[in-house]
Coordinates of C-alpha atoms in Angstrom, one line a residue:
A207 CA -68.9 37.2 72.3
D208 CA -71.2 39.7 70.6
Y209 CA -74.3 40.5 72.6
E210 CA -77.2 39.3 70.4
D211 CA -80.1 40.6 72.4
E212 CA -81.5 44.1 72.3
I213 CA -78.9 46.1 74.3
E214 CA -81.3 48.8 75.4
R215 CA -83.0 46.3 77.6
L216 CA -80.0 46.5 79.9
F217 CA -80.3 50.2 80.5
R218 CA -84.0 50.9 81.3
A219 CA -84.2 53.6 83.9
E220 CA -86.9 51.8 85.9
L221 CA -84.4 49.1 86.7
Y222 CA -82.1 51.5 88.4
L223 CA -84.3 54.2 89.9
I224 CA -85.9 52.6 92.9
S225 CA -88.9 53.1 95.1
P226 CA -88.3 53.3 98.9
W227 CA -91.6 51.4 99.4
T228 CA -91.0 48.4 97.1
Q229 CA -87.2 48.2 97.6
P230 CA -86.5 49.5 101.1
E231 CA -83.2 47.6 101.4
R232 CA -81.7 49.2 98.4
F233 CA -82.9 52.6 99.5
L234 CA -81.3 52.1 102.9
K235 CA -78.0 51.2 101.3
K236 CA -78.4 54.3 99.1
E237 CA -78.3 52.3 95.9
Y238 CA -80.2 55.0 94.1
F239 CA -79.7 58.4 92.4
L240 CA -81.8 61.4 91.8
T241 CA -82.4 63.0 88.4
S242 CA -81.1 66.6 87.8
Q243 CA -84.7 67.8 88.3
Q244 CA -85.1 66.0 91.6
R245 CA -81.7 67.4 92.8
D246 CA -82.7 70.9 91.9
I247 CA -86.0 70.7 93.8
Q248 CA -84.2 69.2 96.8
R249 CA -81.5 72.0 96.8
Q250 CA -84.2 74.7 96.7
I251 CA -86.2 73.3 99.5
L252 CA -83.2 72.6 101.8
K253 CA -81.8 76.0 101.1
K254 CA -85.1 77.7 102.1
L255 CA -85.2 75.6 105.3
R256 CA -81.6 76.6 106.2
I257 CA -82.5 80.2 105.9
G258 CA -86.0 80.3 107.3
R259 CA -86.6 77.0 109.1
Y260 CA -90.3 77.3 108.2
G261 CA -92.6 77.2 105.3
Y262 CA -94.9 75.2 103.1
F263 CA -93.6 73.2 100.1
C264 CA -95.3 70.9 97.6
F265 CA -94.1 69.0 94.7
T266 CA -96.5 67.3 92.3
G267 CA -96.2 65.0 89.3
L268 CA -97.7 62.0 87.5
P269 CA -97.3 58.6 89.0
G270 CA -93.8 57.3 88.4
T271 CA -92.0 60.7 88.4
G272 CA -90.1 59.9 91.6
K273 CA -92.0 62.0 94.2
T274 CA -91.8 59.5 97.0
L275 CA -88.1 58.9 96.4
L276 CA -87.4 62.6 96.5
L277 CA -89.5 63.0 99.7
Y278 CA -87.6 60.2 101.4
D279 CA -84.2 61.6 100.3
I280 CA -85.1 65.0 101.7
A281 CA -86.2 63.3 104.9
M282 CA -82.9 61.4 105.1
K283 CA -80.9 64.7 104.8
L284 CA -83.0 66.5 107.3
S285 CA -82.7 63.7 109.8
N286 CA -79.0 63.9 109.9
R287 CA -79.3 66.6 112.5
Q288 CA -82.9 66.6 113.7
Q289 CA -86.0 64.4 114.2
V290 CA -88.5 64.4 111.4
C291 CA -91.9 62.8 110.8
I292 CA -93.3 61.3 107.6
I293 CA -97.1 61.0 107.3
H294 CA -98.4 58.4 104.9
C295 CA -101.8 58.9 103.3
G296 CA -103.9 55.9 102.1
E297 CA -103.1 52.3 102.4
A298 CA -99.4 52.2 103.2
G299 CA -99.7 48.9 105.0
K300 CA -96.4 47.2 106.1
K301 CA -94.4 48.7 103.2
W302 CA -92.6 51.2 105.3
E303 CA -92.2 48.9 108.4
I304 CA -88.6 48.1 107.5
L305 CA -87.8 51.8 107.1
H306 CA -89.5 52.5 110.4
K307 CA -87.2 50.1 112.2
R308 CA -84.0 51.2 110.6
L309 CA -84.3 55.0 110.4
Q310 CA -83.9 56.1 114.0
R311 CA -84.4 59.9 113.4
I312 CA -87.5 59.5 111.2
D313 CA -90.9 58.5 112.6
F314 CA -93.7 57.2 110.4
L315 CA -97.4 57.9 111.0
S316 CA -100.5 57.1 108.9
D317 CA -103.0 59.9 108.2
N318 CA -105.5 58.0 110.4
Q319 CA -103.3 58.8 113.4
L320 CA -104.0 62.4 112.9
E321 CA -107.4 61.7 114.5
T322 CA -105.9 60.6 117.7
Q323 CA -104.2 62.7 120.4
F324 CA -100.5 63.0 119.9
S325 CA -98.0 65.8 119.6
L326 CA -95.7 67.0 116.8
E327 CA -93.6 69.1 119.2
D328 CA -90.6 66.8 119.0
Y329 CA -90.3 67.1 115.2
H330 CA -88.4 69.8 113.3
A331 CA -90.1 69.0 110.0
I332 CA -93.2 67.2 108.7
L333 CA -93.3 65.5 105.4
V334 CA -96.6 64.2 103.9
D335 CA -96.5 61.5 101.2
E336 CA -99.5 61.1 98.8
A337 CA -101.1 64.3 100.1
H338 CA -103.8 64.1 97.4
L339 CA -105.3 61.3 99.5
L340 CA -105.5 63.5 102.7
S341 CA -109.0 64.7 103.6
V342 CA -109.4 68.4 104.2
E343 CA -110.4 67.7 107.8
K344 CA -107.1 65.8 108.5
L345 CA -105.2 68.5 106.7
N346 CA -106.6 71.1 109.0
V347 CA -105.7 69.0 112.0
L348 CA -102.2 68.7 110.7
L349 CA -101.9 72.4 110.1
N350 CA -103.1 73.3 113.6
M351 CA -100.7 70.8 115.2
S352 CA -97.6 71.7 113.1
E353 CA -97.5 75.3 114.3
D354 CA -94.1 76.8 113.2
R355 CA -92.7 73.7 111.6
P356 CA -92.1 73.3 107.9
I357 CA -94.4 71.0 106.0
I358 CA -93.4 69.3 102.7
F359 CA -96.2 67.8 100.7
S360 CA -95.8 65.2 97.9
S361 CA -98.9 64.9 95.7
D362 CA -99.9 63.1 92.5
S363 CA -101.0 65.2 89.5
E364 CA -104.5 64.1 88.5
E365 CA -105.6 66.8 86.0
M366 CA -106.5 64.2 83.4
I367 CA -109.2 62.7 85.7
S368 CA -112.7 64.2 85.5
P369 CA -113.2 66.8 88.3
K370 CA -116.4 65.0 89.1
E371 CA -114.4 62.0 90.1
I372 CA -112.2 63.8 92.6
D373 CA -112.8 65.6 95.8
Q374 CA -110.7 68.7 95.2
S375 CA -111.3 70.4 98.6
T376 CA -107.9 69.3 100.0
M377 CA -105.9 70.6 97.1
K378 CA -107.8 73.9 97.2
R379 CA -107.1 74.2 100.9
M380 CA -103.4 73.5 100.3
E381 CA -103.3 76.2 97.6
E382 CA -104.5 78.7 100.2
L383 CA -101.5 78.2 102.4
P384 CA -99.4 81.3 102.8
N385 CA -96.3 81.5 100.6
L386 CA -96.8 77.9 99.5
Q387 CA -93.9 77.0 97.1
T388 CA -94.9 74.5 94.4
F389 CA -92.6 72.4 92.2
R390 CA -93.7 70.1 89.4
L391 CA -91.8 66.9 88.5
T392 CA -92.1 66.2 84.7
N393 CA -89.6 63.5 84.0
R394 CA -91.0 60.0 84.1
I395 CA -88.8 57.5 86.0
R396 CA -90.4 54.3 87.0
T397 CA -93.4 54.5 84.6
N398 CA -93.1 53.3 81.0
A399 CA -93.6 56.4 78.8
E400 CA -95.7 54.4 76.3
L401 CA -98.1 53.0 79.0
S402 CA -98.2 56.4 80.7
S403 CA -99.3 58.1 77.5
F404 CA -102.0 55.5 76.8
I405 CA -103.4 55.8 80.4
Q406 CA -103.5 59.6 80.2
N407 CA -105.3 59.6 76.9
M408 CA -107.7 56.9 78.2
M409 CA -108.6 59.0 81.2
H410 CA -109.4 62.1 79.0
L411 CA -109.7 61.5 75.3
P412 CA -107.6 63.9 73.2
V413 CA -109.5 66.1 70.8
R414 CA -107.2 65.0 67.9
K415 CA -106.4 61.3 67.4
N416 CA -103.0 60.5 68.9
Q417 CA -100.5 59.1 66.3
N418 CA -98.5 57.2 68.9
E419 CA -98.3 53.4 68.7
F420 CA -98.9 51.3 71.7
P421 CA -97.4 47.8 71.0
H422 CA -97.3 46.9 74.7
V423 CA -101.0 47.6 75.3
S424 CA -103.6 45.0 74.3
V425 CA -107.4 45.3 74.3
V426 CA -109.8 42.3 74.1
Y427 CA -113.5 41.8 74.4
A428 CA -115.6 39.5 76.5
N429 CA -119.4 39.1 76.2
D430 CA -119.9 37.9 79.7
A431 CA -118.2 37.0 83.0
K432 CA -117.3 33.5 81.8
E433 CA -115.5 34.8 78.7
A434 CA -113.8 37.5 80.8
D435 CA -112.5 34.8 83.3
I436 CA -111.1 32.7 80.4
L437 CA -109.3 35.7 78.9
V438 CA -107.9 36.8 82.3
R439 CA -106.6 33.3 83.1
D440 CA -104.9 33.2 79.7
Y441 CA -103.1 36.5 80.5
I442 CA -102.1 35.2 83.9
R443 CA -100.6 32.1 82.2
Q444 CA -98.6 34.6 80.1
G445 CA -97.1 36.1 83.3
Y446 CA -99.6 39.0 83.8
H447 CA -100.6 40.2 87.3
F448 CA -104.3 40.5 88.0
P449 CA -104.6 43.0 90.9
Q450 CA -108.4 43.0 90.9
M451 CA -108.4 39.4 92.0
E452 CA -107.0 40.6 95.3
R453 CA -109.8 43.0 96.1
A454 CA -113.5 43.0 95.5
E455 CA -113.5 46.6 94.6
L456 CA -111.0 49.2 93.3
G457 CA -110.7 51.0 96.6
V458 CA -106.9 50.6 97.3
T459 CA -104.4 52.6 95.4
A460 CA -101.1 51.3 96.8
I461 CA -99.8 48.1 95.3
C462 CA -96.3 46.9 94.4
D463 CA -95.0 47.6 90.9
T464 CA -95.7 44.8 88.4
V465 CA -94.1 44.2 85.0
K466 CA -97.3 43.0 83.3
M467 CA -100.8 43.8 84.4
V468 CA -104.3 42.8 83.2
V469 CA -107.5 44.6 84.3
V470 CA -111.2 44.1 83.6
L471 CA -113.4 47.0 82.6
D472 CA -117.1 46.2 82.8
E473 CA -120.4 48.0 82.2
R474 CA -119.9 50.5 85.0
Y475 CA -117.5 52.6 82.9
Y476 CA -118.3 55.1 80.3
Y477 CA -117.2 58.4 78.6
D478 CA -119.1 61.6 79.4
D479 CA -119.8 64.5 77.0
E480 CA -116.4 66.1 77.9
L481 CA -114.6 62.9 76.9
Y482 CA -113.7 62.0 80.5
F483 CA -113.5 58.3 81.6
R484 CA -116.2 57.9 84.3
S485 CA -117.9 55.3 86.5
I486 CA -121.6 55.1 87.3
H487 CA -120.8 54.3 90.9
P488 CA -120.7 57.3 93.3
M489 CA -117.5 58.4 95.2
R490 CA -117.0 57.1 98.7
N491 CA -114.8 59.0 101.2
G492 CA -113.6 61.3 98.4
Q493 CA -112.3 58.3 96.4
S494 CA -113.8 57.1 93.1
E495 CA -113.3 53.9 91.2
V496 CA -111.8 55.8 88.2
R497 CA -109.3 57.5 90.4
S498 CA -108.3 54.2 92.0
L499 CA -108.1 52.6 88.6
F500 CA -105.8 55.4 87.3
H501 CA -103.3 54.8 90.1
L502 CA -103.6 51.1 89.7
L503 CA -102.8 51.2 86.0
N504 CA -99.7 53.3 86.6
Q505 CA -98.1 50.5 88.6
A506 CA -97.6 48.5 85.3
K507 CA -94.0 48.7 84.1
E508 CA -93.9 47.1 80.6
N509 CA -97.3 45.6 79.5
L510 CA -100.9 46.5 80.1
A511 CA -103.9 44.4 79.0
F512 CA -107.6 45.4 79.1
V513 CA -110.4 42.8 79.1
V514 CA -113.5 44.8 78.4
K515 CA -116.6 42.9 79.5
G516 CA -120.0 43.7 78.0
N517 CA -119.2 47.3 77.2
E518 CA -118.9 47.7 73.4
A519 CA -118.7 51.6 73.6
V520 CA -115.6 51.6 75.8
Y521 CA -114.1 48.7 73.9
G522 CA -114.5 50.5 70.6
I523 CA -112.9 53.7 71.9
L524 CA -109.9 51.9 73.5
L525 CA -109.4 49.8 70.3
D526 CA -109.4 53.0 68.3
M527 CA -106.9 54.6 70.6
K528 CA -104.6 51.6 70.2

C-alpha cells in the first residue's frame, strides 16, 4: 500500500546517530556510524598518535555535533591494543556505568577524582569529555600527571554566550598547550537544525532580523507563578518534558535527550547592551544560569516551548524572533 504519512519522518538523522551516554547498549553493539567529517578527524588524530605517540588534540563544536560519539569511538580504537582513560567533566552520573562495566580496556573517571591521589601511569592515552566544564586547577593537575601521554579534549563551542557568563580561563590555558591541534565539528547530528538556530539567535541576538521560520518553537506569556504553572502543566499534557521540575536551579547540564521540552524564563533574564542573553544571578564555580540553560535547551530534539513569566521585555524579543 502507498505510504500516506510524510516519508521524511522515517529518515531523520537523530534517529540513527546515537549518543554513547543515552544509548550505551547500541553503542556497545556498534549500531552507529560516523559522518565523513568525524571520520576525517579520527583518521588525523590516530595517524598522529601512530607516528608520535604524544601530543595535545582538541575538537570543538556546538551541542549535537557528535563530539562525545567521536571521542568514544577513538577510545574504542585506541583500547584495542592499550589501556586508555576517559575523564568526564560535570554531572555524568550513572550514564556511563554500563560502559564502565563492559569496556575492559577503558577506565572512566570523573573530574572530581583529579583532586584525589591516583596515578595515570598505566594509561597510554587520556581522553577528556566536556572539557569546557573542567576548571583550570583540575586541568593543571591533569597536565602534570599525564607527563608524556597524549591527551584528547572534546569541548562544546560556546561563542554565542556572553563572555561575562563564562569562565574562559580553562580554554585559554588549553590554547597555550604546545602544538595543540584543534578541529571543529560543524555538522549537526542529534540537534534539530531549526531549534539549534533559534537557540543560537536567542543567546546572542543577530544584528539583522533572521528570516527563518520556527514552527516547532512556541512562546507564551504568564503574568505570575500561578499562570506559569497552568501553562506548563498544559504542555506536559501535550507530551512535553519539563526538566526544571527536576531541579530547583539550572545548575546541571547533563540530561537525557528529550523530543519535546518546555522551560520557564522569569524576571532574572535580560538582554544587555551587546544583545547577549544574561542573568542577574552571579556565576558559581565558573557556571552561570545562562550557560546551563543553553546546554539544557540543546537537549530538545523536535519541539521547544518557552513560558515567559513576568518578563515582558524578553517575551517581546522572543516573540519577534519567532
